[in-house]
Each structure stands twice: as structure tokens, then as C-alpha cells.
Amino acid sequence: MKIHSIVLASAFGLLAFCGSVMAGGIADSVEAGDPYARAVPPGQPNSASFMALTNKSSMDHALVAAESSVSKVVELHTHINDNGMMRMRRVEKIDLPAGKMVMLKPGGHHVMLIGLKKQLMPGESIDLTLIFDDGSKKAMSVPVRKLQMKMMKGGMKHDMKMMNH
Ligand SMILES: [Cu+2]
């Protein structure tokens, strides 16, 4: 009986330990699918990064910030329809509902890179760190891709491949 309770107690302690490690990391439960940053010509001060974020946990969370070494400022943006004009607007967070995929895409939510320190060339990669509402971070290497104006209106993936050739 005594041995039993000791085993149980240590097992519980182990669980609690794992729990506290996991508690720091919604970043581990959010999948960033097909991330990319838009290539920009010389002199263009801003760019943006897009991806599909899937919250694989059972709790609602949010993306609250992002960081990158390629620009002076990184903001979370969305587009709003202002009397027929699509305008970008900064948002405090991008909600990531439990079990759902949220698309960051041209014309919608995006990670805005403001004040580029260098030109973003197709074929390169940039560093991007996503910061979530629990303070956990996801560091990624994001490829730079050329994006045609047509793509801004939300074409499909296979169109993009054809345009790159
Ligand atoms: Cu923007």
C-alpha cells in the first residue's frame, strides 16, 4: 500500500512536470503550413508573409505578434473593405480557434514587414518568429516567393507554380 502511493505520487509529479513544460507552448500545437514572404523589387520598403495556421490544440488561442530581422517593424495586419476600397489595417491579434485552420493570404490576414533592411529576392529565405497569446514562440525560416498582381486576388496554388516558370 505504501509503495503504491509512492509510485502514484512520483507518477503524478512527472505528469505535473510534463504539464508545466507543455503549458508554455501553444507554439508547438500550431502548424504553419506553406509559409512564404513576398519578393519585392529594390526600393520597395514593405513586404508581407503568408501561411496557413492550424491550431491543433483543444483551446482557442491567438497569434499576437511576430518578429523578423529583415525589417524594422513587424505587424499583424488584415484587410478591410472600406466602401469598396480594400485597405490594410493593423490588428492586435489574429484569432486561432481550436482545431481550425486560419489562412494568412494576400487580401486577408498577413504578417506585415515594414521598413525592409534588404531586398527580398525569390529563392532566399527570411527568419520569422511567431509569438502566441501564451508567450510561446515559433521560429521559422520562410522562403521568399515572387507574387504576381493576379495572385493578390487569391489565385490557386497551381497557378502560382505555372507563373514561376
Ligand atoms: Cu499590411
Short mmCIF file of N, CA and C and ligand atoms in Angstrom, two decimals:
data_model
loop_
_atom_site.label_atom_id
_atom_site.label_comp_id
_atom_site.label_asym_id
_atom_site.label_seq_id
_atom_site.Cartn_x
_atom_site.Cartn_y
_atom_site.Cartn_z
N MET A 1 0.83 -1.21 0.00
CA MET A 1 0.00 0.00 0.00
C MET A 1 0.86 1.26 0.00
N LYS A 2 1.90 1.19 0.84
CA LYS A 2 2.79 2.35 0.96
C LYS A 2 3.58 2.57 -0.34
N ILE A 3 4.10 1.45 -0.87
CA ILE A 3 4.85 1.51 -2.13
C ILE A 3 3.97 2.09 -3.25
N HIS A 4 2.74 1.60 -3.27
CA HIS A 4 1.78 2.05 -4.26
C HIS A 4 1.63 3.56 -4.30
N SER A 5 1.47 4.11 -3.11
CA SER A 5 1.22 5.55 -3.06
C SER A 5 2.47 6.35 -3.44
N ILE A 6 3.63 5.75 -3.16
CA ILE A 6 4.88 6.44 -3.56
C ILE A 6 4.98 6.47 -5.09
N VAL A 7 4.67 5.30 -5.70
CA VAL A 7 4.71 5.21 -7.16
C VAL A 7 3.72 6.19 -7.77
N LEU A 8 2.52 6.20 -7.20
CA LEU A 8 1.49 7.12 -7.69
C LEU A 8 1.94 8.57 -7.57
N ALA A 9 2.52 8.88 -6.41
CA ALA A 9 2.94 10.26 -6.16
C ALA A 9 4.01 10.68 -7.17
N SER A 10 4.95 9.78 -7.44
CA SER A 10 6.01 10.17 -8.37
C SER A 10 5.48 10.24 -9.80
N ALA A 11 4.53 9.34 -10.11
CA ALA A 11 3.93 9.40 -11.43
C ALA A 11 3.20 10.72 -11.61
N PHE A 12 2.52 11.12 -10.55
CA PHE A 12 1.77 12.38 -10.60
C PHE A 12 2.73 13.56 -10.75
N GLY A 13 3.84 13.46 -10.03
CA GLY A 13 4.85 14.52 -10.11
C GLY A 13 5.38 14.64 -11.53
N LEU A 14 5.57 13.53 -12.19
CA LEU A 14 6.07 13.50 -13.55
C LEU A 14 5.07 14.15 -14.50
N LEU A 15 3.80 13.81 -14.29
CA LEU A 15 2.74 14.39 -15.11
C LEU A 15 2.69 15.91 -14.94
N ALA A 16 2.80 16.32 -13.68
CA ALA A 16 2.75 17.75 -13.39
C ALA A 16 3.92 18.46 -14.07
N PHE A 17 5.06 17.79 -14.07
CA PHE A 17 6.25 18.35 -14.70
C PHE A 17 6.03 18.50 -16.21
N CYS A 18 5.56 17.43 -16.82
CA CYS A 18 5.28 17.49 -18.26
C CYS A 18 4.27 18.58 -18.54
N GLY A 19 3.27 18.64 -17.70
CA GLY A 19 2.21 19.64 -17.87
C GLY A 19 2.77 21.04 -17.88
N SER A 20 3.69 21.31 -16.98
CA SER A 20 4.22 22.67 -16.89
C SER A 20 5.09 23.00 -18.11
N VAL A 21 5.76 21.99 -18.65
CA VAL A 21 6.56 22.22 -19.85
C VAL A 21 5.65 22.52 -21.03
N MET A 22 4.58 21.72 -21.15
CA MET A 22 3.65 21.90 -22.26
C MET A 22 2.90 23.22 -22.17
N ALA A 23 2.66 23.66 -20.94
CA ALA A 23 1.85 24.86 -20.73
C ALA A 23 2.51 26.08 -21.37
N GLY A 24 3.83 26.04 -21.58
CA GLY A 24 4.50 27.17 -22.18
C GLY A 24 4.39 27.18 -23.69
N GLY A 25 3.71 26.19 -24.25
CA GLY A 25 3.92 26.04 -25.68
C GLY A 25 2.76 25.81 -26.61
N ILE A 26 1.86 26.77 -26.76
CA ILE A 26 0.86 26.61 -27.81
C ILE A 26 1.56 26.64 -29.17
N ALA A 27 2.73 27.26 -29.20
CA ALA A 27 3.50 27.30 -30.45
C ALA A 27 3.72 25.89 -31.01
N ASP A 28 3.90 24.92 -30.09
CA ASP A 28 4.13 23.53 -30.52
C ASP A 28 2.87 22.90 -31.12
N SER A 29 1.72 23.46 -30.81
CA SER A 29 0.46 22.88 -31.29
C SER A 29 -0.11 23.63 -32.48
N VAL A 30 0.60 24.67 -32.91
CA VAL A 30 0.13 25.40 -34.08
C VAL A 30 1.03 25.05 -35.27
N GLU A 31 0.40 24.56 -36.31
CA GLU A 31 1.14 24.18 -37.50
C GLU A 31 1.12 25.33 -38.50
N ALA A 32 2.29 25.70 -39.01
CA ALA A 32 2.37 26.77 -40.01
C ALA A 32 2.62 26.12 -41.36
N GLY A 33 1.58 26.01 -42.17
CA GLY A 33 1.69 25.34 -43.45
C GLY A 33 2.02 26.29 -44.58
N ASP A 34 2.93 25.87 -45.45
CA ASP A 34 3.28 26.60 -46.67
C ASP A 34 3.56 28.09 -46.44
N PRO A 35 4.47 28.41 -45.51
CA PRO A 35 4.76 29.83 -45.28
C PRO A 35 5.60 30.42 -46.41
N TYR A 36 5.37 31.68 -46.74
CA TYR A 36 6.22 32.36 -47.71
C TYR A 36 6.15 33.86 -47.47
N ALA A 37 7.16 34.55 -47.97
CA ALA A 37 7.19 36.01 -47.92
C ALA A 37 7.22 36.50 -49.35
N ARG A 38 6.61 37.65 -49.58
CA ARG A 38 6.53 38.19 -50.93
C ARG A 38 7.83 38.86 -51.34
N ALA A 39 8.35 38.45 -52.48
CA ALA A 39 9.55 39.10 -53.01
C ALA A 39 9.19 40.53 -53.41
N VAL A 40 10.12 41.47 -53.17
CA VAL A 40 9.85 42.86 -53.55
C VAL A 40 11.03 43.43 -54.33
N PRO A 41 10.73 44.30 -55.31
CA PRO A 41 11.81 44.93 -56.08
C PRO A 41 12.58 45.92 -55.22
N PRO A 42 13.78 46.33 -55.69
CA PRO A 42 14.59 47.28 -54.92
C PRO A 42 13.80 48.56 -54.65
N GLY A 43 14.00 49.14 -53.51
CA GLY A 43 13.35 50.40 -53.17
C GLY A 43 11.98 50.24 -52.54
N GLN A 44 11.44 49.05 -52.64
CA GLN A 44 10.12 48.80 -52.04
C GLN A 44 10.32 48.63 -50.53
N PRO A 45 9.70 49.48 -49.72
CA PRO A 45 10.03 49.46 -48.29
C PRO A 45 9.34 48.36 -47.48
N ASN A 46 8.25 47.82 -48.02
CA ASN A 46 7.47 46.86 -47.22
C ASN A 46 7.21 45.56 -47.96
N SER A 47 6.98 44.52 -47.18
CA SER A 47 6.53 43.25 -47.76
C SER A 47 5.61 42.57 -46.74
N ALA A 48 5.24 41.34 -47.04
CA ALA A 48 4.35 40.62 -46.14
C ALA A 48 4.63 39.13 -46.22
N SER A 49 4.23 38.43 -45.18
CA SER A 49 4.38 36.98 -45.15
C SER A 49 3.02 36.33 -44.95
N PHE A 50 2.85 35.19 -45.58
CA PHE A 50 1.57 34.48 -45.57
C PHE A 50 1.79 33.01 -45.22
N MET A 51 0.75 32.37 -44.70
CA MET A 51 0.83 30.93 -44.38
C MET A 51 -0.54 30.46 -43.91
N ALA A 52 -0.67 29.16 -43.74
CA ALA A 52 -1.89 28.60 -43.17
C ALA A 52 -1.58 28.15 -41.75
N LEU A 53 -2.25 28.77 -40.76
CA LEU A 53 -2.01 28.42 -39.37
C LEU A 53 -3.12 27.50 -38.87
N THR A 54 -2.73 26.33 -38.38
CA THR A 54 -3.73 25.40 -37.84
C THR A 54 -3.47 25.18 -36.36
N ASN A 55 -4.46 25.52 -35.56
CA ASN A 55 -4.39 25.33 -34.11
C ASN A 55 -4.83 23.91 -33.80
N LYS A 56 -3.87 23.03 -33.53
CA LYS A 56 -4.18 21.62 -33.31
C LYS A 56 -4.51 21.31 -31.86
N SER A 57 -4.56 22.34 -31.01
CA SER A 57 -4.90 22.10 -29.62
C SER A 57 -6.42 22.17 -29.45
N SER A 58 -6.90 21.89 -28.24
CA SER A 58 -8.34 21.92 -27.98
C SER A 58 -8.76 23.26 -27.37
N MET A 59 -7.83 24.21 -27.35
CA MET A 59 -8.13 25.52 -26.76
C MET A 59 -7.98 26.61 -27.83
N ASP A 60 -8.84 27.60 -27.75
CA ASP A 60 -8.70 28.76 -28.64
C ASP A 60 -7.44 29.53 -28.26
N HIS A 61 -6.72 29.96 -29.25
CA HIS A 61 -5.53 30.78 -28.99
C HIS A 61 -5.47 31.89 -30.03
N ALA A 62 -4.38 32.65 -30.00
CA ALA A 62 -4.24 33.74 -30.97
C ALA A 62 -2.78 34.01 -31.23
N LEU A 63 -2.53 34.49 -32.46
CA LEU A 63 -1.22 35.00 -32.81
C LEU A 63 -1.23 36.46 -32.38
N VAL A 64 -0.28 36.89 -31.57
CA VAL A 64 -0.33 38.26 -31.05
C VAL A 64 0.80 39.16 -31.57
N ALA A 65 1.85 38.57 -32.12
CA ALA A 65 2.96 39.38 -32.63
C ALA A 65 3.86 38.51 -33.48
N ALA A 66 4.77 39.15 -34.19
CA ALA A 66 5.78 38.43 -34.96
C ALA A 66 7.04 39.27 -35.00
N GLU A 67 8.17 38.59 -35.22
CA GLU A 67 9.46 39.28 -35.28
C GLU A 67 10.25 38.76 -36.47
N SER A 68 11.06 39.63 -37.04
CA SER A 68 11.97 39.21 -38.10
C SER A 68 13.13 40.18 -38.15
N SER A 69 14.30 39.66 -38.56
CA SER A 69 15.47 40.54 -38.63
C SER A 69 15.49 41.33 -39.94
N VAL A 70 14.60 41.02 -40.90
CA VAL A 70 14.69 41.68 -42.21
C VAL A 70 14.01 43.05 -42.27
N SER A 71 13.16 43.36 -41.29
CA SER A 71 12.50 44.67 -41.33
C SER A 71 12.55 45.33 -39.96
N LYS A 72 12.40 46.66 -39.99
CA LYS A 72 12.46 47.43 -38.74
C LYS A 72 11.28 47.10 -37.85
N VAL A 73 10.11 46.94 -38.48
CA VAL A 73 8.88 46.70 -37.73
C VAL A 73 8.15 45.50 -38.33
N VAL A 74 7.55 44.71 -37.48
CA VAL A 74 6.70 43.61 -37.95
C VAL A 74 5.34 43.76 -37.27
N GLU A 75 4.30 43.82 -38.08
CA GLU A 75 2.95 44.00 -37.52
C GLU A 75 2.02 42.92 -38.06
N LEU A 76 0.96 42.67 -37.32
CA LEU A 76 -0.10 41.78 -37.81
C LEU A 76 -1.14 42.67 -38.48
N HIS A 77 -1.51 42.32 -39.69
CA HIS A 77 -2.46 43.13 -40.45
C HIS A 77 -3.63 42.31 -40.95
N THR A 78 -4.70 43.01 -41.30
CA THR A 78 -5.76 42.39 -42.05
C THR A 78 -6.22 43.39 -43.10
N HIS A 79 -7.06 42.95 -44.02
CA HIS A 79 -7.64 43.86 -45.00
C HIS A 79 -9.10 44.07 -44.64
N ILE A 80 -9.55 45.30 -44.76
CA ILE A 80 -10.98 45.56 -44.57
C ILE A 80 -11.51 46.21 -45.83
N ASN A 81 -12.77 45.96 -46.11
CA ASN A 81 -13.43 46.57 -47.26
C ASN A 81 -14.06 47.88 -46.80
N ASP A 82 -13.43 48.99 -47.20
CA ASP A 82 -13.87 50.31 -46.77
C ASP A 82 -14.57 50.97 -47.96
N ASN A 83 -15.89 50.81 -48.04
CA ASN A 83 -16.67 51.34 -49.16
C ASN A 83 -16.12 50.91 -50.51
N GLY A 84 -15.80 49.64 -50.62
CA GLY A 84 -15.32 49.10 -51.89
C GLY A 84 -13.82 49.19 -52.06
N MET A 85 -13.13 49.93 -51.17
CA MET A 85 -11.68 50.02 -51.23
C MET A 85 -11.09 49.04 -50.21
N MET A 86 -10.19 48.20 -50.68
CA MET A 86 -9.53 47.29 -49.75
C MET A 86 -8.39 48.03 -49.05
N ARG A 87 -8.49 48.12 -47.76
CA ARG A 87 -7.45 48.80 -47.00
C ARG A 87 -6.84 47.85 -45.99
N MET A 88 -5.53 48.06 -45.73
CA MET A 88 -4.87 47.28 -44.70
C MET A 88 -5.05 47.96 -43.37
N ARG A 89 -5.18 47.14 -42.35
CA ARG A 89 -5.34 47.70 -41.02
C ARG A 89 -4.56 46.82 -40.05
N ARG A 90 -3.92 47.46 -39.09
CA ARG A 90 -3.20 46.70 -38.08
C ARG A 90 -4.20 46.07 -37.11
N VAL A 91 -3.93 44.83 -36.70
CA VAL A 91 -4.78 44.18 -35.71
C VAL A 91 -3.94 43.77 -34.50
N GLU A 92 -4.60 43.74 -33.35
CA GLU A 92 -3.92 43.37 -32.11
C GLU A 92 -3.53 41.90 -32.11
N LYS A 93 -4.39 41.09 -32.76
CA LYS A 93 -4.15 39.65 -32.76
C LYS A 93 -4.90 39.01 -33.91
N ILE A 94 -4.48 37.82 -34.25
CA ILE A 94 -5.22 37.01 -35.23
C ILE A 94 -5.69 35.77 -34.48
N ASP A 95 -7.01 35.65 -34.34
CA ASP A 95 -7.57 34.54 -33.57
C ASP A 95 -7.31 33.21 -34.25
N LEU A 96 -6.97 32.22 -33.43
CA LEU A 96 -6.75 30.86 -33.91
C LEU A 96 -7.67 29.93 -33.14
N PRO A 97 -8.90 29.74 -33.63
CA PRO A 97 -9.84 28.87 -32.90
C PRO A 97 -9.34 27.43 -32.84
N ALA A 98 -9.68 26.75 -31.75
CA ALA A 98 -9.26 25.36 -31.55
C ALA A 98 -9.66 24.49 -32.72
N GLY A 99 -8.69 23.74 -33.23
CA GLY A 99 -8.96 22.77 -34.28
C GLY A 99 -9.20 23.35 -35.66
N LYS A 100 -9.03 24.66 -35.80
CA LYS A 100 -9.34 25.29 -37.09
C LYS A 100 -8.08 25.78 -37.82
N MET A 101 -8.20 25.91 -39.13
CA MET A 101 -7.12 26.47 -39.93
C MET A 101 -7.48 27.91 -40.29
N VAL A 102 -6.54 28.80 -40.09
CA VAL A 102 -6.74 30.21 -40.45
C VAL A 102 -5.71 30.57 -41.52
N MET A 103 -6.21 31.07 -42.64
CA MET A 103 -5.32 31.41 -43.75
C MET A 103 -4.81 32.85 -43.62
N LEU A 104 -3.49 32.99 -43.68
CA LEU A 104 -2.90 34.31 -43.85
C LEU A 104 -2.59 34.37 -45.34
N LYS A 105 -3.27 35.28 -46.07
CA LYS A 105 -3.13 35.28 -47.52
C LYS A 105 -3.28 36.69 -48.07
N PRO A 106 -2.80 36.90 -49.30
CA PRO A 106 -2.96 38.22 -49.92
C PRO A 106 -4.43 38.63 -49.92
N GLY A 107 -4.71 39.86 -49.49
CA GLY A 107 -6.08 40.33 -49.42
C GLY A 107 -6.76 40.00 -48.10
N GLY A 108 -6.07 39.28 -47.23
CA GLY A 108 -6.63 38.92 -45.92
C GLY A 108 -5.63 39.20 -44.82
N HIS A 109 -5.65 38.33 -43.80
CA HIS A 109 -4.66 38.48 -42.73
C HIS A 109 -3.25 38.28 -43.29
N HIS A 110 -2.31 39.03 -42.74
CA HIS A 110 -0.91 38.82 -43.12
C HIS A 110 0.03 39.35 -42.05
N VAL A 111 1.26 38.89 -42.13
CA VAL A 111 2.31 39.44 -41.26
C VAL A 111 3.02 40.49 -42.09
N MET A 112 2.92 41.76 -41.67
CA MET A 112 3.45 42.88 -42.44
C MET A 112 4.88 43.17 -42.03
N LEU A 113 5.74 43.24 -43.03
CA LEU A 113 7.15 43.55 -42.79
C LEU A 113 7.37 44.99 -43.24
N ILE A 114 7.57 45.89 -42.29
CA ILE A 114 7.63 47.32 -42.57
C ILE A 114 9.05 47.85 -42.38
N GLY A 115 9.54 48.53 -43.41
CA GLY A 115 10.90 49.09 -43.32
C GLY A 115 11.94 48.02 -43.55
N LEU A 116 11.90 47.43 -44.74
CA LEU A 116 12.84 46.35 -45.06
C LEU A 116 14.29 46.85 -45.00
N LYS A 117 15.14 46.03 -44.40
CA LYS A 117 16.56 46.37 -44.32
C LYS A 117 17.31 45.86 -45.53
N LYS A 118 16.65 44.98 -46.30
CA LYS A 118 17.28 44.44 -47.51
C LYS A 118 16.19 44.05 -48.50
N GLN A 119 16.61 43.89 -49.75
CA GLN A 119 15.67 43.46 -50.77
C GLN A 119 15.33 41.98 -50.54
N LEU A 120 14.06 41.62 -50.74
CA LEU A 120 13.69 40.21 -50.60
C LEU A 120 13.67 39.57 -51.98
N MET A 121 14.65 38.69 -52.21
CA MET A 121 14.81 38.06 -53.52
C MET A 121 14.19 36.66 -53.52
N PRO A 122 13.52 36.32 -54.65
CA PRO A 122 12.97 34.96 -54.74
C PRO A 122 14.08 33.94 -54.57
N GLY A 123 13.78 32.87 -53.87
CA GLY A 123 14.78 31.83 -53.65
C GLY A 123 15.50 31.96 -52.32
N GLU A 124 15.48 33.18 -51.75
CA GLU A 124 16.08 33.36 -50.43
C GLU A 124 15.08 32.93 -49.36
N SER A 125 15.56 32.92 -48.13
CA SER A 125 14.67 32.68 -47.00
C SER A 125 14.86 33.77 -45.98
N ILE A 126 13.80 34.08 -45.25
CA ILE A 126 13.93 35.05 -44.16
C ILE A 126 13.57 34.36 -42.86
N ASP A 127 14.06 34.92 -41.76
CA ASP A 127 13.68 34.39 -40.45
C ASP A 127 12.39 35.07 -40.02
N LEU A 128 11.51 34.30 -39.44
CA LEU A 128 10.26 34.85 -38.92
C LEU A 128 9.90 34.10 -37.66
N THR A 129 9.60 34.85 -36.59
CA THR A 129 9.20 34.23 -35.34
C THR A 129 7.78 34.65 -35.01
N LEU A 130 6.91 33.67 -34.83
CA LEU A 130 5.52 33.95 -34.46
C LEU A 130 5.42 33.91 -32.94
N ILE A 131 4.68 34.85 -32.37
CA ILE A 131 4.51 34.91 -30.92
C ILE A 131 3.02 34.75 -30.59
N PHE A 132 2.73 33.81 -29.71
CA PHE A 132 1.34 33.48 -29.41
C PHE A 132 0.90 34.06 -28.07
N ASP A 133 -0.41 33.96 -27.82
CA ASP A 133 -1.01 34.63 -26.65
C ASP A 133 -0.54 34.05 -25.32
N ASP A 134 0.08 32.88 -25.33
CA ASP A 134 0.63 32.35 -24.08
C ASP A 134 2.11 32.70 -23.93
N GLY A 135 2.62 33.51 -24.86
CA GLY A 135 4.02 33.94 -24.79
C GLY A 135 4.97 33.00 -25.51
N SER A 136 4.47 31.86 -25.95
CA SER A 136 5.36 30.91 -26.63
C SER A 136 5.66 31.40 -28.05
N LYS A 137 6.78 30.95 -28.58
CA LYS A 137 7.25 31.44 -29.87
C LYS A 137 7.54 30.29 -30.82
N LYS A 138 7.36 30.58 -32.09
CA LYS A 138 7.68 29.60 -33.13
C LYS A 138 8.62 30.27 -34.12
N ALA A 139 9.86 29.81 -34.16
CA ALA A 139 10.85 30.38 -35.08
C ALA A 139 10.84 29.59 -36.37
N MET A 140 10.77 30.30 -37.49
CA MET A 140 10.69 29.64 -38.78
C MET A 140 11.64 30.26 -39.78
N SER A 141 11.97 29.48 -40.79
CA SER A 141 12.67 30.01 -41.96
C SER A 141 11.64 30.01 -43.08
N VAL A 142 11.40 31.20 -43.65
CA VAL A 142 10.30 31.36 -44.61
C VAL A 142 10.86 31.69 -45.98
N PRO A 143 10.55 30.88 -46.99
CA PRO A 143 11.07 31.16 -48.33
C PRO A 143 10.43 32.41 -48.94
N VAL A 144 11.22 33.11 -49.75
CA VAL A 144 10.72 34.30 -50.44
C VAL A 144 10.24 33.87 -51.82
N ARG A 145 9.04 34.30 -52.18
CA ARG A 145 8.47 33.94 -53.48
C ARG A 145 7.97 35.17 -54.20
N LYS A 146 8.04 35.10 -55.51
CA LYS A 146 7.51 36.18 -56.33
C LYS A 146 6.00 36.02 -56.40
N LEU A 147 5.31 37.13 -56.24
CA LEU A 147 3.86 37.09 -56.23
C LEU A 147 3.34 38.04 -57.29
N GLN A 148 2.64 37.51 -58.28
CA GLN A 148 2.10 38.36 -59.35
C GLN A 148 0.88 39.12 -58.83
N MET A 149 0.57 40.23 -59.48
CA MET A 149 -0.59 41.02 -59.07
C MET A 149 -1.87 40.18 -59.11
N LYS A 150 -1.94 39.31 -60.10
CA LYS A 150 -3.11 38.44 -60.21
C LYS A 150 -3.30 37.59 -58.94
N MET A 151 -2.16 37.20 -58.38
CA MET A 151 -2.21 36.38 -57.18
C MET A 151 -2.77 37.14 -55.99
N MET A 152 -2.66 38.44 -56.03
CA MET A 152 -3.15 39.25 -54.92
C MET A 152 -4.64 39.06 -54.71
N LYS A 153 -5.32 38.69 -55.78
CA LYS A 153 -6.76 38.49 -55.65
C LYS A 153 -7.10 37.06 -55.26
N GLY A 154 -6.07 36.28 -54.95
CA GLY A 154 -6.34 34.97 -54.38
C GLY A 154 -6.48 33.85 -55.39
N GLY A 155 -5.48 33.67 -56.21
CA GLY A 155 -5.48 32.55 -57.16
C GLY A 155 -5.16 31.26 -56.43
N MET A 156 -5.09 30.20 -57.17
CA MET A 156 -4.81 28.91 -56.55
C MET A 156 -3.36 28.55 -56.68
N LYS A 157 -2.99 27.59 -55.90
CA LYS A 157 -1.59 27.21 -55.79
C LYS A 157 -0.99 26.79 -57.13
N HIS A 158 -1.71 26.03 -57.91
CA HIS A 158 -1.11 25.55 -59.15
C HIS A 158 -0.90 26.69 -60.15
N ASP A 159 -1.69 27.74 -60.02
CA ASP A 159 -1.48 28.92 -60.86
C ASP A 159 -0.12 29.53 -60.54
N MET A 160 0.16 29.58 -59.25
CA MET A 160 1.41 30.19 -58.81
C MET A 160 2.61 29.44 -59.36
N LYS A 161 2.52 28.12 -59.34
CA LYS A 161 3.63 27.31 -59.85
C LYS A 161 3.87 27.63 -61.33
N MET A 162 2.79 27.73 -62.09
CA MET A 162 2.92 28.00 -63.52
C MET A 162 3.55 29.37 -63.75
N MET A 163 3.17 30.33 -62.93
CA MET A 163 3.68 31.68 -63.10
C MET A 163 5.16 31.78 -62.79
N ASN A 164 5.62 30.88 -61.95
CA ASN A 164 7.03 30.93 -61.58
C ASN A 164 7.94 30.39 -62.67
N HIS A 165 7.35 29.73 -63.68
CA HIS A 165 8.17 29.14 -64.73
C HIS A 165 8.18 29.99 -65.99
CU CU B 1 -0.25 45.03 -44.28
#
